[in-house]
Structure formats: C-alpha cells, structure tokens
Coordinates of C-alpha atoms in Angstrom, one line a residue:
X11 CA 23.8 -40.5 -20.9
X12 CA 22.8 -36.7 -21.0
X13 CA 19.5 -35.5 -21.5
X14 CA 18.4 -31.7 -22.6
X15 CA 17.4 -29.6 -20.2
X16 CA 14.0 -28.0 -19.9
X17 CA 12.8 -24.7 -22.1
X18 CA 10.7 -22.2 -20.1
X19 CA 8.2 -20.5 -22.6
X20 CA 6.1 -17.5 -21.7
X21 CA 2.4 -18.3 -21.2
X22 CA -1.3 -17.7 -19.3
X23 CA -3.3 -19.7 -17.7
X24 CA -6.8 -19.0 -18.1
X25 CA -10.3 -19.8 -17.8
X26 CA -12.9 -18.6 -20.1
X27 CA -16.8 -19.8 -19.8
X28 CA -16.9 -23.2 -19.1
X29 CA -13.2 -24.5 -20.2
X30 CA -9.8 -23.1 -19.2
X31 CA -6.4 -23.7 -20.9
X32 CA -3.0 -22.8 -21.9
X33 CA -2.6 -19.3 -23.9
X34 CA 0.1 -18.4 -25.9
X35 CA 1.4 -14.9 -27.3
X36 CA 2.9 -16.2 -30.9
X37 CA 5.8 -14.4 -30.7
X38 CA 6.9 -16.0 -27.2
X39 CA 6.6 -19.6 -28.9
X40 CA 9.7 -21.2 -30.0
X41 CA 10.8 -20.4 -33.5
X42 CA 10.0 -23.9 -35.2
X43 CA 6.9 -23.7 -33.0
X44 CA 6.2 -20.3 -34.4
X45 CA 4.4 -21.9 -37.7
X46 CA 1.9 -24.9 -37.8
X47 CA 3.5 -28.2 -37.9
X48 CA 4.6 -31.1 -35.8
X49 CA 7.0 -29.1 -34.0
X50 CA 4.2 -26.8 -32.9
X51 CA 2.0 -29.8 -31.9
X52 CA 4.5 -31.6 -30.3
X53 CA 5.2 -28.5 -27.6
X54 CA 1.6 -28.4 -26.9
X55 CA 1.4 -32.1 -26.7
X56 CA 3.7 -31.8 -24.2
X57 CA 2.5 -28.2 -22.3
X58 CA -0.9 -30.2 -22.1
X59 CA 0.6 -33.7 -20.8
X60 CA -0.6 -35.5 -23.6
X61 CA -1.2 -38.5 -24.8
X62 CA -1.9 -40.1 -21.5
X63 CA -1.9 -43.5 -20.9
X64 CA -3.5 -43.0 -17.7
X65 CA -6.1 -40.4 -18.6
X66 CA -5.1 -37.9 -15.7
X67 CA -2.7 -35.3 -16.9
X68 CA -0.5 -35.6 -13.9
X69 CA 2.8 -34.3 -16.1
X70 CA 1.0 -31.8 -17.9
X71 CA -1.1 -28.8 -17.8
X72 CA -4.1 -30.2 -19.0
X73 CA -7.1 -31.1 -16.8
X74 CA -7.9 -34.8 -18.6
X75 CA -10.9 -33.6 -19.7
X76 CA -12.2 -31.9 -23.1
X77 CA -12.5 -28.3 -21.6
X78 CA -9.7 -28.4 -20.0
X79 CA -7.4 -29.6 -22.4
X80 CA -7.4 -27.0 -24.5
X81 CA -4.5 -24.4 -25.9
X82 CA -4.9 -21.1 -27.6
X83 CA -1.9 -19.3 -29.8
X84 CA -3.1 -15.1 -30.2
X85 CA -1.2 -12.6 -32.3
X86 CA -1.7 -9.2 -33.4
X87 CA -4.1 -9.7 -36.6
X88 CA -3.2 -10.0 -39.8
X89 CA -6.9 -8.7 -41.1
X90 CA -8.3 -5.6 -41.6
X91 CA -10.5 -4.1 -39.2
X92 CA -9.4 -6.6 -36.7
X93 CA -7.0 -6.7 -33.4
X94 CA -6.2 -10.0 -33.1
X95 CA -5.7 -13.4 -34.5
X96 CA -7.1 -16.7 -32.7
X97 CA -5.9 -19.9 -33.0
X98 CA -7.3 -22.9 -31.1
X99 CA -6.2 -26.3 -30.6
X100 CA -8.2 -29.1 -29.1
X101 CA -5.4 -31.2 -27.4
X102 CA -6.7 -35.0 -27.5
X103 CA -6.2 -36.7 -23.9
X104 CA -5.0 -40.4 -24.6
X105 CA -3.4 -39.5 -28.2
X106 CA -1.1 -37.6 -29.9
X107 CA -3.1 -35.5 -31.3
X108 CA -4.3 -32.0 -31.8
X109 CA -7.3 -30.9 -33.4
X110 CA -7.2 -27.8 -35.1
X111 CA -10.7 -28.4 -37.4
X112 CA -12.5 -25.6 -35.3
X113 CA -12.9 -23.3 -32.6
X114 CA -13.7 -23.4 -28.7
X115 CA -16.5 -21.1 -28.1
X116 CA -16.0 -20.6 -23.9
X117 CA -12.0 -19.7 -24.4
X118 CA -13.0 -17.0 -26.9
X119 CA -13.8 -15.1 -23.9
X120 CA -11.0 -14.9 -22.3
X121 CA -9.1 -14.4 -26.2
X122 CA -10.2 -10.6 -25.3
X123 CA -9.0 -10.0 -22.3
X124 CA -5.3 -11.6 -23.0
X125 CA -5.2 -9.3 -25.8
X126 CA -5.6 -6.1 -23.9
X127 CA -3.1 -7.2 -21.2
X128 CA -0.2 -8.5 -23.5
X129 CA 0.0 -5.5 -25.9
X130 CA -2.2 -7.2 -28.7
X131 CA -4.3 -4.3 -29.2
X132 CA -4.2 -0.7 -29.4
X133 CA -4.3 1.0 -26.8
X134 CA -5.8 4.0 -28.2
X135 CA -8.8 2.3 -28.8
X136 CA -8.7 1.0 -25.1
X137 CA -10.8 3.3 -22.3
X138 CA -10.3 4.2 -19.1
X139 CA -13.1 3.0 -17.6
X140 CA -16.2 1.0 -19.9
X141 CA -16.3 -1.1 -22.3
X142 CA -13.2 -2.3 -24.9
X143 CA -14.5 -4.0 -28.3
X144 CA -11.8 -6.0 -29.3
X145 CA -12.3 -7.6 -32.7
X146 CA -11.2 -11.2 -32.9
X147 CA -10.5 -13.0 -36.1
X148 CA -11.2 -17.0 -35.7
X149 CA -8.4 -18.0 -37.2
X150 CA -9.8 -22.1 -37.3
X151 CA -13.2 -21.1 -39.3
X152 CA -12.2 -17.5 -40.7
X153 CA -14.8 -15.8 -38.7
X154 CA -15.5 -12.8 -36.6
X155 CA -16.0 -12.6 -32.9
X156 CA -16.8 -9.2 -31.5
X157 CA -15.9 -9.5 -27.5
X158 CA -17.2 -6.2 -25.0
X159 CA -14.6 -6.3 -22.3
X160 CA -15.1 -4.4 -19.3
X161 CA -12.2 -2.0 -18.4
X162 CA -11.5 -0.3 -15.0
X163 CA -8.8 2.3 -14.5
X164 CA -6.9 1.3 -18.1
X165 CA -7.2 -2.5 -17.2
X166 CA -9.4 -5.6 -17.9
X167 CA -12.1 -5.7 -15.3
X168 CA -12.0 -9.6 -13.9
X169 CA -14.1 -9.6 -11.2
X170 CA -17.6 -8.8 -10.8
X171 CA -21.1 -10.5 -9.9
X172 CA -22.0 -12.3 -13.2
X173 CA -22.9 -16.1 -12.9
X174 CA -22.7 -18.4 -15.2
X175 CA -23.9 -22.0 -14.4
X176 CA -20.9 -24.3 -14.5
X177 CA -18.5 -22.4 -13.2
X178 CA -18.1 -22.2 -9.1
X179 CA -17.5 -18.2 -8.4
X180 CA -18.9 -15.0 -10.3
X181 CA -16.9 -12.7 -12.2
X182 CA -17.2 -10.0 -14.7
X183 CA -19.7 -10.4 -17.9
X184 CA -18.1 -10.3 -21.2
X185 CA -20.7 -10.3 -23.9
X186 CA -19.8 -12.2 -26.9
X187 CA -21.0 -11.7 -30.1
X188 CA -20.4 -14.8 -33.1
X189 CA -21.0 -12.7 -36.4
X190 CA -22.2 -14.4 -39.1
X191 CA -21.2 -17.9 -37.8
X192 CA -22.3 -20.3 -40.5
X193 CA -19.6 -21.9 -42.4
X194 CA -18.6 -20.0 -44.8
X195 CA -17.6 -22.8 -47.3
X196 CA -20.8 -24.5 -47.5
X197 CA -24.4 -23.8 -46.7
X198 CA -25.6 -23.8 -43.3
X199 CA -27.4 -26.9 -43.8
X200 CA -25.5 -29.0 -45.7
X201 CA -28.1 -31.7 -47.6
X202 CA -30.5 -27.9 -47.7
X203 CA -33.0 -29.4 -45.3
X204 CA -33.7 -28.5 -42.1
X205 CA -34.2 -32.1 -40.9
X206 CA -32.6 -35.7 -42.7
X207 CA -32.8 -38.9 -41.7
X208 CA -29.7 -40.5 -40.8
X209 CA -29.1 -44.2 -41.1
X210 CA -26.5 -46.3 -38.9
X211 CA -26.4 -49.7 -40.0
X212 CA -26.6 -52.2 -36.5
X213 CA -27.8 -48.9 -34.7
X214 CA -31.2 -47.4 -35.7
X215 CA -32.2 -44.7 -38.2
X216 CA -32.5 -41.2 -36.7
X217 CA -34.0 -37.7 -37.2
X218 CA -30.9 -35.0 -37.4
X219 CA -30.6 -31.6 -37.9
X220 CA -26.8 -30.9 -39.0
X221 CA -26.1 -27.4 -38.7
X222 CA -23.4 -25.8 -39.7
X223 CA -23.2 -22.7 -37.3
X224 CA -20.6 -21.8 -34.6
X225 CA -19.6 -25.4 -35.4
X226 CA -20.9 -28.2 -37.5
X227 CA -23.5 -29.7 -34.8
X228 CA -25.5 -32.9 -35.3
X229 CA -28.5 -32.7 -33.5
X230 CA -31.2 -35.3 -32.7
X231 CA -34.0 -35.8 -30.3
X232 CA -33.4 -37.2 -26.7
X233 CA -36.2 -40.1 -26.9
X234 CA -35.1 -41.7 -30.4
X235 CA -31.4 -42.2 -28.5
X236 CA -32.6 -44.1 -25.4
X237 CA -32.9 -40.7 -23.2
X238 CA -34.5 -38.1 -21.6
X239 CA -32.8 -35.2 -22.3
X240 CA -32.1 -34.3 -18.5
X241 CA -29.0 -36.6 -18.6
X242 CA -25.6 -35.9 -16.2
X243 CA -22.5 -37.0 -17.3
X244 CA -22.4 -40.5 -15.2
X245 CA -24.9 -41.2 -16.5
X246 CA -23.5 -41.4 -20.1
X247 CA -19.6 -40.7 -19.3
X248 CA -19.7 -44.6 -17.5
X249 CA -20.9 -46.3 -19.9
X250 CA -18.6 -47.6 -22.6
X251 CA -21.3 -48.8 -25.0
X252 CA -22.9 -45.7 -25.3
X253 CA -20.2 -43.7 -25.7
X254 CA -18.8 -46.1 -28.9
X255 CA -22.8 -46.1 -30.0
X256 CA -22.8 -42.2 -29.8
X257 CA -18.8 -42.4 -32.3
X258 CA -20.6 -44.2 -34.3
X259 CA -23.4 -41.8 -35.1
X260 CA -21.1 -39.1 -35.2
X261 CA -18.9 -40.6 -37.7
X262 CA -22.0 -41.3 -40.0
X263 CA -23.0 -37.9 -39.3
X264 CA -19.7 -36.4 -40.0
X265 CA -19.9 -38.6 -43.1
X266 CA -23.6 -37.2 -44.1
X267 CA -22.6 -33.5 -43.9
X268 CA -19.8 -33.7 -46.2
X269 CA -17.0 -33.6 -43.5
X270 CA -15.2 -36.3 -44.1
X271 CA -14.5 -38.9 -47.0
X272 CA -14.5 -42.0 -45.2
X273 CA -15.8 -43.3 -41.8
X274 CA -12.4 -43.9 -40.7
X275 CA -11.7 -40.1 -41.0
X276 CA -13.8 -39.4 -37.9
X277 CA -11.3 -40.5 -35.4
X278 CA -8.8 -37.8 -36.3
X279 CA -11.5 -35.4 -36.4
X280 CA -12.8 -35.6 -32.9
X281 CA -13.5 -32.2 -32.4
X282 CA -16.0 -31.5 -34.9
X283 CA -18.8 -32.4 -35.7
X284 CA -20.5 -32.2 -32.4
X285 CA -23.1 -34.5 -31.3
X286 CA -26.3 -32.9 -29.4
X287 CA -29.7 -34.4 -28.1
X288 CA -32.6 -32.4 -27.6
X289 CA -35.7 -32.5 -25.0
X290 CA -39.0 -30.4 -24.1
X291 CA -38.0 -28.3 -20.9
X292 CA -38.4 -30.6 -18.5
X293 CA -37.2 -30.1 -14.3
X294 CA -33.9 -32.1 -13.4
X295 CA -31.5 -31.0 -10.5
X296 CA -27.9 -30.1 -12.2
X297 CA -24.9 -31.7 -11.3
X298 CA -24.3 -28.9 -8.5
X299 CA -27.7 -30.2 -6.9
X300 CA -29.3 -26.6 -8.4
X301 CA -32.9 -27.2 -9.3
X302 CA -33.3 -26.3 -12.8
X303 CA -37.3 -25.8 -13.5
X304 CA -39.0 -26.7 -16.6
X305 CA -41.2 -23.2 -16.7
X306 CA -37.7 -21.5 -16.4
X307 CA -36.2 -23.0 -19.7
X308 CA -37.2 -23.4 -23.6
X309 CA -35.5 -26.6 -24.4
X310 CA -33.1 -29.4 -22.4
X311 CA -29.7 -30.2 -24.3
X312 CA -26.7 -32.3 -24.3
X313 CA -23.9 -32.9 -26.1
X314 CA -21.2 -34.6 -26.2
X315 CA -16.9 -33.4 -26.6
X316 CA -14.4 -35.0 -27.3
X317 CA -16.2 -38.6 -27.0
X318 CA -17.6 -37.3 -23.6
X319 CA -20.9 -35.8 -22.3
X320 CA -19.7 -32.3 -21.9
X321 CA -20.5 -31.2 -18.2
X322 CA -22.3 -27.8 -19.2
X323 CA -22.5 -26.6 -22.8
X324 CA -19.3 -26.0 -25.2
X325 CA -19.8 -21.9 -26.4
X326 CA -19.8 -22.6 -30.2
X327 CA -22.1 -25.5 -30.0
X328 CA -24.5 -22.9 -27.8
X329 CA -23.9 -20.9 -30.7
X330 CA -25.6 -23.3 -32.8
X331 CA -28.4 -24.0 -30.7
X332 CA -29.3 -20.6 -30.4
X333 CA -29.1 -20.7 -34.4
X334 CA -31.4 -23.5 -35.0
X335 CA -34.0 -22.2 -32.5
X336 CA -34.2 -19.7 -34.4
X337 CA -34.9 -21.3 -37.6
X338 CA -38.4 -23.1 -37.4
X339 CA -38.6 -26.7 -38.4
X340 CA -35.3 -27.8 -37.1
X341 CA -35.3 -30.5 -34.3
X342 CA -33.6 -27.8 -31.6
X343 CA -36.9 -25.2 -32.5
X344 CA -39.4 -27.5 -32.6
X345 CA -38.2 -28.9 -29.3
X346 CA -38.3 -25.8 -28.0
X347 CA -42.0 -25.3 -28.9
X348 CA -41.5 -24.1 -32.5
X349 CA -42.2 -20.5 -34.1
X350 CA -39.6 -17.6 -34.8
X351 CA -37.9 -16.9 -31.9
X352 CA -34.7 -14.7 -31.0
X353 CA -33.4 -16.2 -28.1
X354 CA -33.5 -19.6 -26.2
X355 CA -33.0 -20.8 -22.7
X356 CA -32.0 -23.9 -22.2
X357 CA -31.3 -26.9 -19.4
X358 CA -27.3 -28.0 -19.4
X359 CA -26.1 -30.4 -16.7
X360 CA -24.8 -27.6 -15.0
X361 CA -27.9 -25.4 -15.5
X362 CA -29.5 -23.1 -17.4
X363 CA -27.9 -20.7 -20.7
X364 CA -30.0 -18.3 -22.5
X365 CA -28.7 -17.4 -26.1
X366 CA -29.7 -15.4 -28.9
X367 CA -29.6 -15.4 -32.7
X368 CA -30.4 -13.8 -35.7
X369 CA -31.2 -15.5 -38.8
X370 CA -33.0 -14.8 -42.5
X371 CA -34.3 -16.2 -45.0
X372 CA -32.4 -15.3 -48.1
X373 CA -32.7 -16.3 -51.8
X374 CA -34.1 -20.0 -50.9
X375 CA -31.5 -20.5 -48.1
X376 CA -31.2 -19.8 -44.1
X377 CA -28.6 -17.3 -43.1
X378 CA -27.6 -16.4 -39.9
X379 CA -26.3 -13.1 -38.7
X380 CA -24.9 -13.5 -35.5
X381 CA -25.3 -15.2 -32.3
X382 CA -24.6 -13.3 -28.7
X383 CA -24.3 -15.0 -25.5
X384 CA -22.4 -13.8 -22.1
X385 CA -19.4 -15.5 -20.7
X386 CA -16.5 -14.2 -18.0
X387 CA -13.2 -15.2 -18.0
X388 CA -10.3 -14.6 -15.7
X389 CA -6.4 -15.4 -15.5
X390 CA -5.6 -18.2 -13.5
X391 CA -1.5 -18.1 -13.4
X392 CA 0.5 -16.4 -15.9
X393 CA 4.5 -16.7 -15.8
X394 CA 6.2 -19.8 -17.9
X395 CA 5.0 -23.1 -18.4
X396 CA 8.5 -25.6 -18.7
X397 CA 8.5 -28.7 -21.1
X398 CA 11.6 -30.7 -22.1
X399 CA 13.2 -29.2 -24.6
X400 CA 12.2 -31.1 -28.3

C-alpha cells in the first residue's frame, strides 16, 4: 500500500491579544485551497489537528482550546482604500468543522503586522521609524479595522513594555480601531430594544441585551444565571451541566436575534453569537493570582467561546462591551453604573481591559462609530507547516 507524501505550505505562527494561530499569505495556499470550499477547510482541519477525539491537538497546530485554534488567510485587498483582506476561521476542536460566521478580534492584531512583513502592503506608505496605519478589510463581516503598528528602522516593532492581562510577557502596543462595527445587515439591536426578555423553556426566563457590534453578543446579568460575575474558567469549564445549560441559551438567543432558522442551526454556528454575563465591579484574584480591585474597574464580565468560559476576553466581543456601555439602558451600561460614557474598564479572569466606543443616536436608532482598544502581537515561528497531502 502507498500513501502520499506530506505538502509543506508556507505559513506564520503568531499570537495576537489573547489567541494565537496559524496565518496564511493566500497566494502560498494550495490551488484548490486558494477559494472557499471543503478543500480549503479540509487543509486547515488538518494544519489545526482537528477534529480530535481526544481534545488535545497533539497532531496538529492547534492549542485545543478556542483561542488557540484559530487560522487566518490575508491577501492584498481587493477594496478601495484598503491594504489588506482578512479572512478568519474558527477551527472547531472535537469536529470537523470550521466556522467562518465572524471575525476574531485578538488575531486582528497581529493581521497588521503580517502584512507589512510579507509584502501585503505598500511600502511607500510604510515609515522608517513611527507609526504604519494599515487598513484591514474584515473580510467575515465586511468591516474596517484601522491597526497603528509601530515601525523601527523599516520593520514591525514587536517588542516593547505594553501589558496586556492574559498574556505572560509585554510587547509592543498596537492600537486597534473597529470602525463602524455594528452589523451592517441589520440594526444593531435586532428586536430595536435595548433590553428583551428571553424565554428558555425547562431553564428560566432571562433579561438580554443582544448586540449586534464587533459580533452578535448576548448579554445577561451574572445573578439571574446562578453567578457572580467574578467566575474563573474551573469554575464553569468543569461542569458539564452548565456548559449544555449555557448552549441552550445561546441557541434560543441565536434563535431571538434572527441568526438562525431553527434551534438545531446553532450547533454549526458555534462561533457566533457570543454569550456574556455581566456584574457590578466587584474584587476577585485573576487566574494569574493578580488582585483585580473593584474601585479599579466599571463592570465584571464573562463570556463564553466556543462552548467554553473564555480565559480573558475575545477582542470583538470587547468590542461589544465597550459598545453597549456606551449606550444607556443596556444590561452591560447599567451594570456598569449607567449614564453616557466613552470608555469602560472591566474585570476578565485574567484581569482588567479598558475599551472605548463611540455611539449616536440617529433617526430613532443607536449607531455606533467605532470602538478602540490596545492589543500586541508577535510572530511565534514562521517557515512551513506540513500536513498530508489531501
């Protein structure tokens, strides 16, 4: 019996934010791979390691976790006034599956920086030494990101001092700006209220914000789930019950905002919506042991990835936090004490983030202009990844 032998295909290993993955320059991807389709999704299946009986990743890339199993595809952009396309996948660990519904707010970081070094953008508009702004087209959600990348003697700047909680050594600060991230397909609250009931038959009947900004986030408060708000990932991550209670309200909330057709849709559409819970600031000790003060943040949050407590805070559901602070009346502003305010601090189980947001009232609807928020990002190993050939 012969087998085929093993393809090397160029490719980056990165980390940006909170999540790291697999990047991809188009043009080095296989032909068939080239265009969506299962013989794209089959490669990155198989670059990730997925799906995994055994939940580890051992023959793979991937890190068996939802920020770590993650791969990004970048080309120069087809749109105008733009310097590169981004497309993200959200590689499911146990499945075969790849969700490509939206985008991964901590990797858009790093979607910058990969650009400058492989070519993708002009290198004209490029300094010696500052500050490149390097236009991003979303290519999931058709939006704009603006990343500021810092640039040292003609090349991206990855070190430097900036910390961000959940992530073990400083770096340099990209700022990232989310313009106008509602969806632009449907209103930024879908039912056109800032808070709805939700019903879950053999569950309870819950207060939810859903919030269509960054990505489509369901939001509730802490208390009228069973917790606090200050939560670490044992303590929800462990417990099988909750996490099938928690798909369940996702599903009906996915249902609710218009998402999907049927219940049974949800499970191949695990990446979106998110599901958050929201608390008064309140002092916990993060999962590094850091002591995270109550008079030091606005509002405690979790949320949940991939059908897992997400150890810090996923960028574009950050991006709709900051959003619905913003907006008074919504479960995440009154939470975090109510009123118009342009930036919010919050309590993660790795710490602390502070975002800010812009947002209007606009001919009888809410509208939001962009959200910023500072991330770093650096290349981890960059050569060939190897995968059987397909």
């Amino acid at each position: 019996m012969s087998f085929k032998p093993q393809i090397k295909v160029p490719a980056t290993y990165m980390r940006g934010g909170t999540s790291k993955g697999v990047f991809f320059n188009l043009t080095d991807l296989p032909p068939q791979a080239q265009v969506a389709g299962p013989e794209r999704d089959a490669l990155l299946l198989r670059v990730i390691g997925s799906p995994d009986p055994y939940g580890k990743h051992t023959d793979g890339m991937g890190g068996a976790t939802s920020s770590t199993s993650k791969t990004v595809i970048l080309s120069k952009s087809t749109q105008a006034d733009h310097d590169v396309d981004y497309l993200f996948g959200q590689v499911a660990i146990d499945k075969p599956f790849i969700d490509w519904s939206g985008n991964c707010g901590n990797l858009t970081a790093a979607v910058g920086s990969f650009a400058i070094s492989n070519g993708l953008v002009d290198a004209g508009s490029i300094p010696q030494n500052g500050i490149a702004v390097v236009r991003i087209w979303q290519a999931n959600i058709k939006k704009t990101i603006i990343a500021h990348v810092p640039i040292t003697d003609g090349e991206v700047q990855e070190t430097g001092d900036f910390e961000l909680d959940g992530v073990t050594f400083p770096a340099a600060e990209v700022v990232v700006e989310f313009m106008d991230p509602a969806d632009g397909e449907g209103a930024m609250f879908p039912s056109g209220s800032l808070v709805d009931m939700l019903e879950v038959p053999g569950i309870g009947k819950f207060a939810v914000t859903m919030i269509n900004a960054g990505i489509p986030t369901l939001f509730f408060n802490a208390d009228e789930l069973g917790y606090t708000g200050t939560e670490l990932q044992e303590a929800i991550n462990g417990d099988d019950a909750a996490l099938a209670r928690f798909e369940t309200i996702r599903a009906h909330g996915a249902l609710k905002m218009g998402l999907i057709s049927s219940l049974e849709e949800a499970a191949t559409r695990q990446h979106t919506p998110k599901i958050a819970f929201v608390s008064k600031a309140q002092s916990y000790l993060a999962s590094s042991g850091k002591q995270i003060n109550a008079h030091d943040i606005d509002i405690c949050v979790r949320a949940l990835s991939m059908g897992k407590l997400h150890h810090a805070m996923m960028g574009t559901a950050a991006v709709a936090i900051a959003t619905a602070a913003a907006i008074p009346g919504t479960l995440v502003n009154l939470a975090a004490g109510g009123g118009a305010r342009e930036s919010v601090t919050f309590g993660h189980p790795s710490g602390t983030l502070r975002v800010g947001a812009a947002a209007q009232y606009i001919d009888g609807q809410w509208q939001a202009e962009k959200a910023v928020m500072s991330r770093s990002a650096r290349v981890l190993m960059e050569g060939s990844v190897r995968v059987p050939q397909l």
